[in-house]
Coordinates of C-alpha atoms and ligand atoms in Angstrom, one line a residue:
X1300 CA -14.5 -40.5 8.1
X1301 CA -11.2 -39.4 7.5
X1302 CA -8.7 -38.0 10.6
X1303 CA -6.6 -35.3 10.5
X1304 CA -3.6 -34.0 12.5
X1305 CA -5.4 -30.3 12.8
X1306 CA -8.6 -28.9 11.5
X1307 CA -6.8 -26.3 9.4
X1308 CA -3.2 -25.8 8.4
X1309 CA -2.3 -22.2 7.6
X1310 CA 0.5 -21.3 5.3
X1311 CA 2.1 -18.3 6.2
X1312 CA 2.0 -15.9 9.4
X1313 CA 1.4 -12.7 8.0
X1314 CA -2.1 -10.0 8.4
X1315 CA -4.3 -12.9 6.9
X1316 CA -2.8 -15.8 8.2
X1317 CA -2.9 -15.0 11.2
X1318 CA -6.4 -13.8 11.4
X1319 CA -7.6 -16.6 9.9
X1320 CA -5.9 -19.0 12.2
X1321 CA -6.9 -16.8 15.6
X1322 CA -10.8 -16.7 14.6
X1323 CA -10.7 -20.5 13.9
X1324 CA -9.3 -21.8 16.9
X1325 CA -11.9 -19.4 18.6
X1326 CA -14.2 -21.2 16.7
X1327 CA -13.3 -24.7 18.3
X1328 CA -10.9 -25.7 15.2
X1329 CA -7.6 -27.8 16.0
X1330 CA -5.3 -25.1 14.3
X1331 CA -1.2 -25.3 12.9
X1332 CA 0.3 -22.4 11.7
X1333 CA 3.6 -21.9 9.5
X1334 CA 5.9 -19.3 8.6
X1335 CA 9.2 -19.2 7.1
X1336 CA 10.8 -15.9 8.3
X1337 CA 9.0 -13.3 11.3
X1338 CA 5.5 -13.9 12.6
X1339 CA 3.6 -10.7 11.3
X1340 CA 4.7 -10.6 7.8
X1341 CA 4.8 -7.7 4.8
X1342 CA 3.1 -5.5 6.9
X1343 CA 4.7 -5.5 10.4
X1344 CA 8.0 -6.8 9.5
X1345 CA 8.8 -4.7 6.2
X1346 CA 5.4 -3.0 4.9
X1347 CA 3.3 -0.9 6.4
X1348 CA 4.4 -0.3 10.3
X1349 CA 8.0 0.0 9.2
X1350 CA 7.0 2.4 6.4
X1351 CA 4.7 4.3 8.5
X1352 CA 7.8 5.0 11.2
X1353 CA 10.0 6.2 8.9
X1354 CA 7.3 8.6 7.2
X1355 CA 6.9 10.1 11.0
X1356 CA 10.7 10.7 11.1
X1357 CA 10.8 12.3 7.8
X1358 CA 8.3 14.9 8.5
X1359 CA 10.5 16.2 11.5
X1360 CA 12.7 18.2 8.3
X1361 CA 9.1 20.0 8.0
X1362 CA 8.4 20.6 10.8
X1363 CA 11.7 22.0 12.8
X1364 CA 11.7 24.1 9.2
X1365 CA 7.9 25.3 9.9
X1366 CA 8.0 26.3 13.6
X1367 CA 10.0 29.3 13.0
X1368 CA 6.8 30.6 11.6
X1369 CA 5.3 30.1 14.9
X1370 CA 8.2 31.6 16.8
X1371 CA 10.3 28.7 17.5
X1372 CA 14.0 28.6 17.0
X1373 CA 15.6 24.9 16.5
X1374 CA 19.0 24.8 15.8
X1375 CA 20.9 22.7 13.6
X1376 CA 18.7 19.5 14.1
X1377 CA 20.4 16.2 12.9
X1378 CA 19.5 13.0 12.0
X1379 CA 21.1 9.3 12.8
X1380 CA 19.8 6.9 11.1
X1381 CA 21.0 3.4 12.4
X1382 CA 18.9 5.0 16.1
X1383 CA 15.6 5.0 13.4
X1384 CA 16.9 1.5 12.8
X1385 CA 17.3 0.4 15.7
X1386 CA 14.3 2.2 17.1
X1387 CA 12.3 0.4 14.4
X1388 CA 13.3 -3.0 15.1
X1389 CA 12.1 -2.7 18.8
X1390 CA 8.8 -2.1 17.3
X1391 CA 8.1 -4.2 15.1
X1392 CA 9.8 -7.0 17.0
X1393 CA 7.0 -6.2 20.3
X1394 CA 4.5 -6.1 17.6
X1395 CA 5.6 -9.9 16.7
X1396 CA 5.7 -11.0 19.6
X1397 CA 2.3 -9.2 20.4
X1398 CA 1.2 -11.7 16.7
X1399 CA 2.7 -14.8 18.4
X1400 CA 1.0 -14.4 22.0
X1401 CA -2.1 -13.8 20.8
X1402 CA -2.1 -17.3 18.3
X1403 CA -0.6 -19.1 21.5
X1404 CA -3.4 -17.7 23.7
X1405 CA -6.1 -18.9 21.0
X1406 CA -4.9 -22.1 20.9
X1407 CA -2.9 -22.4 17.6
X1408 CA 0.4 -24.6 16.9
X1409 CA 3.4 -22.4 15.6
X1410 CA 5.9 -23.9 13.2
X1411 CA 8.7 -21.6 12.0
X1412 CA 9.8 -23.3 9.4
X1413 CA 8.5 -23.2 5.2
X1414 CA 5.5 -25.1 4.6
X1415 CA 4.6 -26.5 0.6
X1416 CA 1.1 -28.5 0.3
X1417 CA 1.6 -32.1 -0.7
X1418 CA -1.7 -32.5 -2.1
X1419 CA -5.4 -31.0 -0.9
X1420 CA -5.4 -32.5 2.5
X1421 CA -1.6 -32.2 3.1
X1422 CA 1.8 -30.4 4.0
X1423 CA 5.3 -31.2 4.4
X1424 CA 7.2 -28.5 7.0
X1425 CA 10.5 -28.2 5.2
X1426 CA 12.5 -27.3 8.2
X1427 CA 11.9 -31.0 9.5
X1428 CA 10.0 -32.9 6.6
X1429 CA 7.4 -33.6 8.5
X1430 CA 4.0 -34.2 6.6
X1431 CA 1.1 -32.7 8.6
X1432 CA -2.5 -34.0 7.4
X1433 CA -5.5 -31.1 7.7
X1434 CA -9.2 -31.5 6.6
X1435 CA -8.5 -27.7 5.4
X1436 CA -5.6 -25.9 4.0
X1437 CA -5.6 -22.0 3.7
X1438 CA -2.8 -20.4 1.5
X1439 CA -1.6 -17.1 3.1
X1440 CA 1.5 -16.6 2.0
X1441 CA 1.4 -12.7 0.5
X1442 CA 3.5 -11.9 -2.0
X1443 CA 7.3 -10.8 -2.5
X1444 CA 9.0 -7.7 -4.8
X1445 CA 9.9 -8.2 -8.4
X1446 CA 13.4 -7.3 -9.7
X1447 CA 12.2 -6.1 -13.0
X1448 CA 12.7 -5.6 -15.7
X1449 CA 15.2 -8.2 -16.1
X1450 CA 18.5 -5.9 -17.2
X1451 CA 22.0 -6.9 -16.8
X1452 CA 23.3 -5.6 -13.2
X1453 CA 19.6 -5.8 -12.1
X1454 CA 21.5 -7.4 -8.9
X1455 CA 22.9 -4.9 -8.0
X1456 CA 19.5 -3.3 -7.2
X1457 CA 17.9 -3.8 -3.8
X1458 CA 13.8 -4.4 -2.8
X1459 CA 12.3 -2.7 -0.4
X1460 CA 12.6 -5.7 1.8
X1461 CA 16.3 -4.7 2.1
X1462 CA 15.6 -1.1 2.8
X1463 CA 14.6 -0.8 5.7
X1464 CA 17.9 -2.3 7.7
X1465 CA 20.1 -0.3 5.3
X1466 CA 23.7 -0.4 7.3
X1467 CA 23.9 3.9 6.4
X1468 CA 21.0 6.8 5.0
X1469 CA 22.2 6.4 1.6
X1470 CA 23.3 9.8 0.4
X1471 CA 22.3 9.3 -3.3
X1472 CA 19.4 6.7 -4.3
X1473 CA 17.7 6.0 -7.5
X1474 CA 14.0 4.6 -7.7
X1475 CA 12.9 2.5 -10.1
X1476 CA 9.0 2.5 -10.7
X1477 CA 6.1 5.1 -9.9
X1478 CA 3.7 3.2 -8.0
X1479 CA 2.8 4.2 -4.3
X1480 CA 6.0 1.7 -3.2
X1481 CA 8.1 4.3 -5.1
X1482 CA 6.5 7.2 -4.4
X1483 CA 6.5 6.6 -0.7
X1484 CA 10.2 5.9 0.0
X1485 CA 11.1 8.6 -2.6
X1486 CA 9.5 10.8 -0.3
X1487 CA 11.0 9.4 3.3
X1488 CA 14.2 9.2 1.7
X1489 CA 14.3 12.7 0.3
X1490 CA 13.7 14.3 3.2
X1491 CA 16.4 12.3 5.6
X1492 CA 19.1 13.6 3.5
X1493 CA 19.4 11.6 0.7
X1494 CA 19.6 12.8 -2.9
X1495 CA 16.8 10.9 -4.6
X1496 CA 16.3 10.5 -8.5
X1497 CA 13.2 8.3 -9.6
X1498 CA 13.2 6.5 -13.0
X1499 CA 9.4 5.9 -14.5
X1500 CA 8.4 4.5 -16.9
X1501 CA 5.0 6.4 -17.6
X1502 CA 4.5 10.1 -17.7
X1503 CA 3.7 10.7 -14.3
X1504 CA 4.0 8.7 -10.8
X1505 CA 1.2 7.2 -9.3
X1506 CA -1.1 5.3 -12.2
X1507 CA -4.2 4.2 -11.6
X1508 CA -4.6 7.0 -8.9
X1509 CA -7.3 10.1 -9.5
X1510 CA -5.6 12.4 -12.4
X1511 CA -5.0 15.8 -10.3
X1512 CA -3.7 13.8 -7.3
X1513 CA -1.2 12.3 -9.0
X1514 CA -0.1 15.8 -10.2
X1515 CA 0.0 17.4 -6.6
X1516 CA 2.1 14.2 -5.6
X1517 CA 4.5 14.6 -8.1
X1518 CA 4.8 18.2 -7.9
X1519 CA 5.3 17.8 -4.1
X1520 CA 8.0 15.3 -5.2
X1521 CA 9.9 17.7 -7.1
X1522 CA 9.6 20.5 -4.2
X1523 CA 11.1 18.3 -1.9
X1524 CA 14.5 18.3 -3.9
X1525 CA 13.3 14.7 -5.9
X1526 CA 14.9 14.6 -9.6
X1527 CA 11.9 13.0 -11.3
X1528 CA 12.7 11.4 -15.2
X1529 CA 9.4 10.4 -16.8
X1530 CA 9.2 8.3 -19.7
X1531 CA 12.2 5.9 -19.3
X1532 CA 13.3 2.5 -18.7
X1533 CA 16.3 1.4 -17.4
X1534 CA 19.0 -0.6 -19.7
X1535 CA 21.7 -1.5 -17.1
X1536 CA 22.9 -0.9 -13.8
X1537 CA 26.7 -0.6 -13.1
X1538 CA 29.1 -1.1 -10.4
X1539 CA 31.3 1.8 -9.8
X1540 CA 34.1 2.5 -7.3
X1541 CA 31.7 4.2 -5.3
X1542 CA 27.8 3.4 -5.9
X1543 CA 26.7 2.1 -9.1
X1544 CA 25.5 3.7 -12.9
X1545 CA 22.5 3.4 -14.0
X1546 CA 22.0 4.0 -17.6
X1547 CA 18.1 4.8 -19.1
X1548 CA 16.7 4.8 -22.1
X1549 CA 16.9 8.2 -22.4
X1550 CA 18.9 11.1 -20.5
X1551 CA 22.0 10.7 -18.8
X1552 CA 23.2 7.8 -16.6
X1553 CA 22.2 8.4 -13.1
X1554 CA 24.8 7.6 -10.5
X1555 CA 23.4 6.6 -6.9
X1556 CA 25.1 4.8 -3.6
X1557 CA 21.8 2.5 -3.6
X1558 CA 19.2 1.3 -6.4
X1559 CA 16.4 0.6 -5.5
X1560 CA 13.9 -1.8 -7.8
X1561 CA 9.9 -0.7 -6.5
X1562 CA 8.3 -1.8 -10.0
X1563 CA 6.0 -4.1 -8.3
X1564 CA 5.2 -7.4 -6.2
X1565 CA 4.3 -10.8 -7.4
X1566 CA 2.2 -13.5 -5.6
X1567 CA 4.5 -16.0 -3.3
X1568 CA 3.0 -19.1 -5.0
X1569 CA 6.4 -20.6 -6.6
X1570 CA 7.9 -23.9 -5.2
X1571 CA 4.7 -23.7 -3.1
X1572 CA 3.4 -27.4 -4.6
X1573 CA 0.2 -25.7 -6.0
X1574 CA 0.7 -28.1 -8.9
X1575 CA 0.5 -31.1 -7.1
X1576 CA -2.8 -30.1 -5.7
X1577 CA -4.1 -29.3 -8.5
X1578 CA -5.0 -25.2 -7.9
X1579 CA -5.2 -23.3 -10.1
X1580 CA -3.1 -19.8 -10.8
X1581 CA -3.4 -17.0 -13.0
X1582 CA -0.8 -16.1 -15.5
X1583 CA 0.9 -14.0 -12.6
X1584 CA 0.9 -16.6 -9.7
X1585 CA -1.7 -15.5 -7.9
X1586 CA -4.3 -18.0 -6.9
X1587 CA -7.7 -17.8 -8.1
X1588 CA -10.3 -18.4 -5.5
X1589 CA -14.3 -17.4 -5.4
X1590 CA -16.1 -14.7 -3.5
X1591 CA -15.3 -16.8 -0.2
X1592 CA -11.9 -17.2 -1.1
X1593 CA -12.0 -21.0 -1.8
X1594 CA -9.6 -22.6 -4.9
X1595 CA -10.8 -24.9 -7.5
X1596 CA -9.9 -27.7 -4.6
X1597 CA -12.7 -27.8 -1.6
X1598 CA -10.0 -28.4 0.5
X1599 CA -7.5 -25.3 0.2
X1600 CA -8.3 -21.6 0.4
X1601 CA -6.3 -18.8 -0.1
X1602 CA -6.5 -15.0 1.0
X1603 CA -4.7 -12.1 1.3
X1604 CA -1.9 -11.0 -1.4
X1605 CA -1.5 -14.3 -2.9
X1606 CA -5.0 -14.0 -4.4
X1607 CA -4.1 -10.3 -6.2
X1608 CA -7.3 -9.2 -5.2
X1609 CA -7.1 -6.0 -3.3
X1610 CA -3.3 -6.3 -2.3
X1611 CA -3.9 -4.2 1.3
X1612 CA -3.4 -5.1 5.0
X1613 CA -7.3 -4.8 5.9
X1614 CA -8.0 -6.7 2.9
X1615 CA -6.1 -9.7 4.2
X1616 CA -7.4 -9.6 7.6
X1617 CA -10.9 -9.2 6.7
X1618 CA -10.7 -11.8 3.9
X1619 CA -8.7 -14.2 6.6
X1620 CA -11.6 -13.3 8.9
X1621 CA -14.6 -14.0 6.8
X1622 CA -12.7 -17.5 5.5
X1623 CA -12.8 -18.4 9.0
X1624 CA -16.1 -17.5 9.8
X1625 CA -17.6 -19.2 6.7
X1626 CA -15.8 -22.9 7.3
X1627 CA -15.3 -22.7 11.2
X1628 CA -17.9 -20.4 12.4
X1629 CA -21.3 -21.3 9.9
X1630 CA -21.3 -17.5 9.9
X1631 CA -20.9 -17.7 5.3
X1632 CA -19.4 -14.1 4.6
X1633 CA -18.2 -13.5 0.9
X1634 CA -15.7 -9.9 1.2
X1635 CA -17.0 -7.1 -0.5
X1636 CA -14.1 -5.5 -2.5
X1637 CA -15.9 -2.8 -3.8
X1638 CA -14.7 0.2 -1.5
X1639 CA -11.9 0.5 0.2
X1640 CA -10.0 3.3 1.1
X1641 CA -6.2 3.5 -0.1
X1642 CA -3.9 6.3 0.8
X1643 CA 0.0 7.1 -0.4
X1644 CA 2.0 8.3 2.7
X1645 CA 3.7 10.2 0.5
X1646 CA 3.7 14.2 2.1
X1647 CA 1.6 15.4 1.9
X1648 CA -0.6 12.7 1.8
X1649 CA -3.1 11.3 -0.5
X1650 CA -6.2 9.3 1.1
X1651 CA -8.4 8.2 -1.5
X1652 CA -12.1 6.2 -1.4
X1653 CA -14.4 5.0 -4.6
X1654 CA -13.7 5.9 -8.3
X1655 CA -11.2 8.7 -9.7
X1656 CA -12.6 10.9 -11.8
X1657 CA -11.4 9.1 -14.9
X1658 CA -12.7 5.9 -14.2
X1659 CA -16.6 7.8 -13.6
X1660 CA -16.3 9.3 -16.5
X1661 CA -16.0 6.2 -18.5
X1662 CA -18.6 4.5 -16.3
X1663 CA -21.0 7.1 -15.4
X1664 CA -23.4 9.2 -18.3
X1665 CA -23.5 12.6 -15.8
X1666 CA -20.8 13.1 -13.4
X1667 CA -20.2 16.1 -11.6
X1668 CA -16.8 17.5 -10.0
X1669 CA -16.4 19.7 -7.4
X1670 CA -13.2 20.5 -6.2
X1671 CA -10.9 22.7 -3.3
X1672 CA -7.4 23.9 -4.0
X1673 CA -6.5 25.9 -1.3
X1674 CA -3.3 26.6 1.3
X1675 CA -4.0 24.8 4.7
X1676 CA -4.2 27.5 7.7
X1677 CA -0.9 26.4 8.9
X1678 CA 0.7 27.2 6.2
X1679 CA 0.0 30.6 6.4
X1680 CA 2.8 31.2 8.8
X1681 CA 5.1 28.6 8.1
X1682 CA 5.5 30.1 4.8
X1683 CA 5.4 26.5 3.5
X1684 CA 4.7 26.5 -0.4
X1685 CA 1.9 23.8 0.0
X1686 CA -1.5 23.2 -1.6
X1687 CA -4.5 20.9 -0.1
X1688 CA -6.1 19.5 -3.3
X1689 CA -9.9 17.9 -2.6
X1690 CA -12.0 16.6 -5.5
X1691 CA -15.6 15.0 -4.6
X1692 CA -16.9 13.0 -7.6
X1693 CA -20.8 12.5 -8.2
X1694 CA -23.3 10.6 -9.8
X1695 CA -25.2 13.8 -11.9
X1696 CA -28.2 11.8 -12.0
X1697 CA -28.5 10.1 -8.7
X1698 CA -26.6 12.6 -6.3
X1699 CA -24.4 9.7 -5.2
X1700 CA -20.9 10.3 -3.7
X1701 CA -19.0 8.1 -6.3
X1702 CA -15.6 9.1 -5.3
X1703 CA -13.6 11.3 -3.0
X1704 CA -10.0 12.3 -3.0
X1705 CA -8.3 14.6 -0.8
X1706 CA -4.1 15.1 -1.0
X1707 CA -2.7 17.4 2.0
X1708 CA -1.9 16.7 5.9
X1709 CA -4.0 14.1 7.2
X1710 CA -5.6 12.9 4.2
X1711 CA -5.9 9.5 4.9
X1712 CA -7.7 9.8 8.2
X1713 CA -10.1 11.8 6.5
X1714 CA -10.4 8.9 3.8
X1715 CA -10.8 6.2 6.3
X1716 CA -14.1 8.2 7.8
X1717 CA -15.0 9.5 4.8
X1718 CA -15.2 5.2 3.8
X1719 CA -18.1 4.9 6.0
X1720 CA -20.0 7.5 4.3
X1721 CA -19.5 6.1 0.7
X1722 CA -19.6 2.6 2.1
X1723 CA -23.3 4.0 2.9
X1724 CA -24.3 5.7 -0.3
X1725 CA -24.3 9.0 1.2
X1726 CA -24.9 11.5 -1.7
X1727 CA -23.9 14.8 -2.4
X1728 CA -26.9 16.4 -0.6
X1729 CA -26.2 14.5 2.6
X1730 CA -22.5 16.1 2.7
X1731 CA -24.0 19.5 2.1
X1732 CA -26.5 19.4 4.9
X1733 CA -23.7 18.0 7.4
X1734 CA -22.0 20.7 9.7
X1735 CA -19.2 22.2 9.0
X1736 CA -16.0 21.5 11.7
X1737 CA -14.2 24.4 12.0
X1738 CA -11.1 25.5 11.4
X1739 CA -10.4 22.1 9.3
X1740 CA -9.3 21.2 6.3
X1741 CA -12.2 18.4 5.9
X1742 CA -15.0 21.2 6.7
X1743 CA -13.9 21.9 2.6
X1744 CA -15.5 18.7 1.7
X1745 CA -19.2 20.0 3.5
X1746 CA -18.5 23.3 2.1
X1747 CA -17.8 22.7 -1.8
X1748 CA -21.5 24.3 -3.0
X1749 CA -19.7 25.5 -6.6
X1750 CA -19.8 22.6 -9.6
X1751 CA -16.3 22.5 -11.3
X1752 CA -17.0 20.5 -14.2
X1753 CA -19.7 18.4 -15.4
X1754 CA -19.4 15.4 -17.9
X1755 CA -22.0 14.2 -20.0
X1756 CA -20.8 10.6 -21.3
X1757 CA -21.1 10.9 -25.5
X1758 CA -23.1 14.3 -25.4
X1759 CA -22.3 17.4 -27.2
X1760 CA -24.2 20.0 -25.2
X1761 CA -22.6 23.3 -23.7
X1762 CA -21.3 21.5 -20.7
X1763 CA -20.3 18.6 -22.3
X1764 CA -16.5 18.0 -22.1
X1765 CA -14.0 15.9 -23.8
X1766 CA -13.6 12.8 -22.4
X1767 CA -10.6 11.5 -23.8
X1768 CA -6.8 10.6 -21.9
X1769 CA -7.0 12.9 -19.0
X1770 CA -3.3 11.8 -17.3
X1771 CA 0.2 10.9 -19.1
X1772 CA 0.2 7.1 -18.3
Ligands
LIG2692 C1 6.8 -1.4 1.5 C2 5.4 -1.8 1.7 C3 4.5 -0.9 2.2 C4 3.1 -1.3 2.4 N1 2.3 -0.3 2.9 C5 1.0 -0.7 3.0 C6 0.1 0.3 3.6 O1 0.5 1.4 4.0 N2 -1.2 -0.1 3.8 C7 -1.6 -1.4 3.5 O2 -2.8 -1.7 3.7 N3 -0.8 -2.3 2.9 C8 0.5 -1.9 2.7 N4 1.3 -2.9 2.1 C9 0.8 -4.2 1.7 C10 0.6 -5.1 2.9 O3 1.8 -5.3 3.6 C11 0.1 -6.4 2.4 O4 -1.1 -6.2 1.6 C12 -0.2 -7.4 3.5 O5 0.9 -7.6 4.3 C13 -0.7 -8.7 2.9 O6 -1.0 -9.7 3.9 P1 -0.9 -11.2 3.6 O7 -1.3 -11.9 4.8 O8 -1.6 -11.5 2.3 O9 0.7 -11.5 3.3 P2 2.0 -11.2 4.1 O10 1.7 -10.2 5.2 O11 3.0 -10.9 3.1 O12 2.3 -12.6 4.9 C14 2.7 -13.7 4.2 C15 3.6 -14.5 5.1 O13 3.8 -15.8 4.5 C16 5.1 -16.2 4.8 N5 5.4 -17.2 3.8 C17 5.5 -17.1 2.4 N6 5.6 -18.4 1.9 C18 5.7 -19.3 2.9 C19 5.8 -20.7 3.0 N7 5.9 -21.4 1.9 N8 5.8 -21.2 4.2 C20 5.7 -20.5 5.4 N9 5.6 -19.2 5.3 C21 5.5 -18.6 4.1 C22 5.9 -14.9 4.5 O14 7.2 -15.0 5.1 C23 5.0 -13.9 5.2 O15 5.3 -13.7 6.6 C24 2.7 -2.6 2.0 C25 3.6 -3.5 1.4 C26 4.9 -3.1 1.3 C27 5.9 -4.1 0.7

């Protein structure tokens, strides 16, 4: 039998990798570990904990602006962004270091350095080309921004990568793209101070996302001073004395101190010597793997963003996870991608779990809507224009929950627990027969006895409706 320097070798150190690599050394497995820039990855380093942060220092605009409802007086509150920065960093570098104990403590070797597989049973650190022979290989190495489309002065633009240690709060910024990337910083920025335009190319932000959310997203958008230009593409970005010029397809050129470029991200699987192994990729990189998350070579796996499956943090960990159960553990677990709760930390907030009303529709012969727009309680006295928007899909013929989406405060913690319920089957006569909380905004989604719509699939009857484009793509 054939010896190997380690049991596994794990390509990249970010919320799969690492999971992967912890689990199977608990498991008994000799275990190396690279990764080419901070232990952690996307989402400690420059995903979701960063992001997160700066969401909770945005809100402070709202909130010193709604206590004077409440009798509060605050005066003249400012904001400094290189202390955010700097604040930021001290997180997120404990939270490393937190990452790196814990793979010490289980045993695994760290290598800080790039790693590219040499063939299915090897790989060459790059930092000190070293080869390192493993009886497994897993490929964890996420994926990285696009800078697309590809216009002249697109380098001009910056990623989000590059956002988040910005040397000054920009005091004018154009977005590029509508997805939740976009929509996110679009709505941190805006409230810190900066001027924010977004360029989109589709009619509304947010595609792929439930129809009426995406309009209470955007309208919140506009509300919180964002200049919003639907319908465009950019054709070239320009360097100005000051800031650059960005002229679209249609409208007038938008001038901003920073561009930034959120049109999506693309699996990190070039240079990585895929080829020489022989795995196979898809037309956009990503690595094609089965249900538990093995390539075409029985040597190398892959999870996490690399694979495009479910590009999310708890994704990668559980798919990281259930790889190392299956090879090191004998515990076989295949990930079921079927529902998992997604929110937009835009703000308010969308938290979203199962299908959207457009994709039942098309699925589904009978679905039923029922759906809450109201003003949350505390904005009663704060005088803050804002709406709560709750929409709870059902299977018409079954009574199953198919969907729920909810966009006001706290809307993804209500979607995480609401997950457990869908993850169930729970149906819409199990919601109306649990108690009311109150005063919440969730006791809405035990409360909603009133049908708003019903659609019969290819029916003509009184309640059938049309079924056609509900949202501007
Ligand atoms: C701005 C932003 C906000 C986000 N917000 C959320 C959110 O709110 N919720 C959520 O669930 N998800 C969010 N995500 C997505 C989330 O960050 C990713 O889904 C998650 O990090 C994927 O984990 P991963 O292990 O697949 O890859 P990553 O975490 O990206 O880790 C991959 C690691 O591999 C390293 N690497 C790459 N190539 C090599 C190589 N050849 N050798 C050595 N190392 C290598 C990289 O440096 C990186 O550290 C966000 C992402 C971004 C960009």
């Amino acid at each position: 039998m054939a010896s190997f320097d380690v049991d596994l070798f794990v390509i990249g150190a970010g919320s799969g990798g690492v999971r992967a690599a912890r689990v199977a050394a608990m498991h008994g497995a000799r275990v190396m570990i690279a990764e080419e820039y901070r232990i952690g990855g996307t989402c400690v380093i420059r995903g979701c904990v960063p992001k997160k942060l700066m969401v909770y220092a945005s809100r402070y605009k709202d909130h010193f602006e709604d206590s004077f409802g409440f009798g509060w007086s605050v005066s003249h509150p400012t904001f400094d962004w290189p202390k955010l920065v700097a604040a930021k960093e001290k997180e997120i570098s404990r939270l490393s270091s937190v990452y790196r104990a814990n793979l010490a403590k289980a045993g695994v070797a760290i290598e800080e350095t790039r790693a590219e597989v040499e063939s299915g049973h090897s790989v060459r650190l790059c930092a000190t080309d070293r080869s390192v022979s493993a009886k497994t290989i897993l490929i964890g190495t996420g994926a990285a921004p696009v800078l697309e489309p590809d216009i002249p002065g697109r380098t001009y633009a910056i990623n989000s990568n590059e956002l988040f240690d910005l040397p000054e709060l920009p005091k004018r910024m154009l977005i590029i793209g509508g997805g939740y990337i976009a929509v996110e910083f679009a709505s941190i920025f805006a409230r810190l101070g900066t001027k924010v335009s977004m360029a989109v190319r589709g009619e509304n932000v947010l595609r792929g996302f439930d129809c009426d959310m995406r309009n209470g997203v955007r309208d919140a958008l506009m509300q919180c001073g964002v200049d919003l230009n639907f319908g465009v593409l950019p054709i070239r970005i320009e360097k100005l004395d000051t800031g650059y010029r960005v002229t679209l397809t249609k409208g007038a050129p938008v001038e901003a101190d920073q561009v930034l470029i959120a049109t999506g991200r693309r699996p990190n699987t070039k240079g990585l010597g895929l080829d020489k192994a022989g795995v196979d990729v898809d037309n956009l990189g990503a690595i094609k793997v089965d249900a538990f998350s093995k390539t075409n070579v029985d040597s190398i796996y892959a999870v996490g963003d690399v694979t495009n499956r479910a590009p999310l943090t708890p994704v990668a960990i559980r798919e990281g996870h259930a790889f190392a159960d299956t090879v090191f553990g004998g515990k076989p677990e295949a990930v079921d991608h079927s529902t998992i709760p997604t929110a937009v930390f835009a703000t308010p907030e969308l938290g979203c779990i199962g299908l959207t009303e457009e994709v039942a529709r098309a699925r589904f012969d009978c679905v039923d809507i029922y759906a809450a727009n109201f003003r949350p309680l505390k904005a009663t006295l704060s005088g803050r224009a804002e709406w709560t928007h709750m929409k709870i899909i059902v299977d018409g013929a079954t009574d199953r929950v198919l969907g729920v989406h909810i966009f006001g405060q706290d809307a993804a913690e209500m979607a995480q627990l609401l997950a457990i319920a869908i993850k169930m089957g729970a149906t819409k006569a199990d919601f109306d027969a649990t108690m009311a909380l109150h005063p919440t905004a969730a006791e809405e989604l035990v409360t909603l006895r009133m049908r708003t719509a019903r659609f019969l699939r290819d029916a003509a009857g009184p309640e059938a409706r049309d079924s056609g484009p509900l949202c501007a793509e």
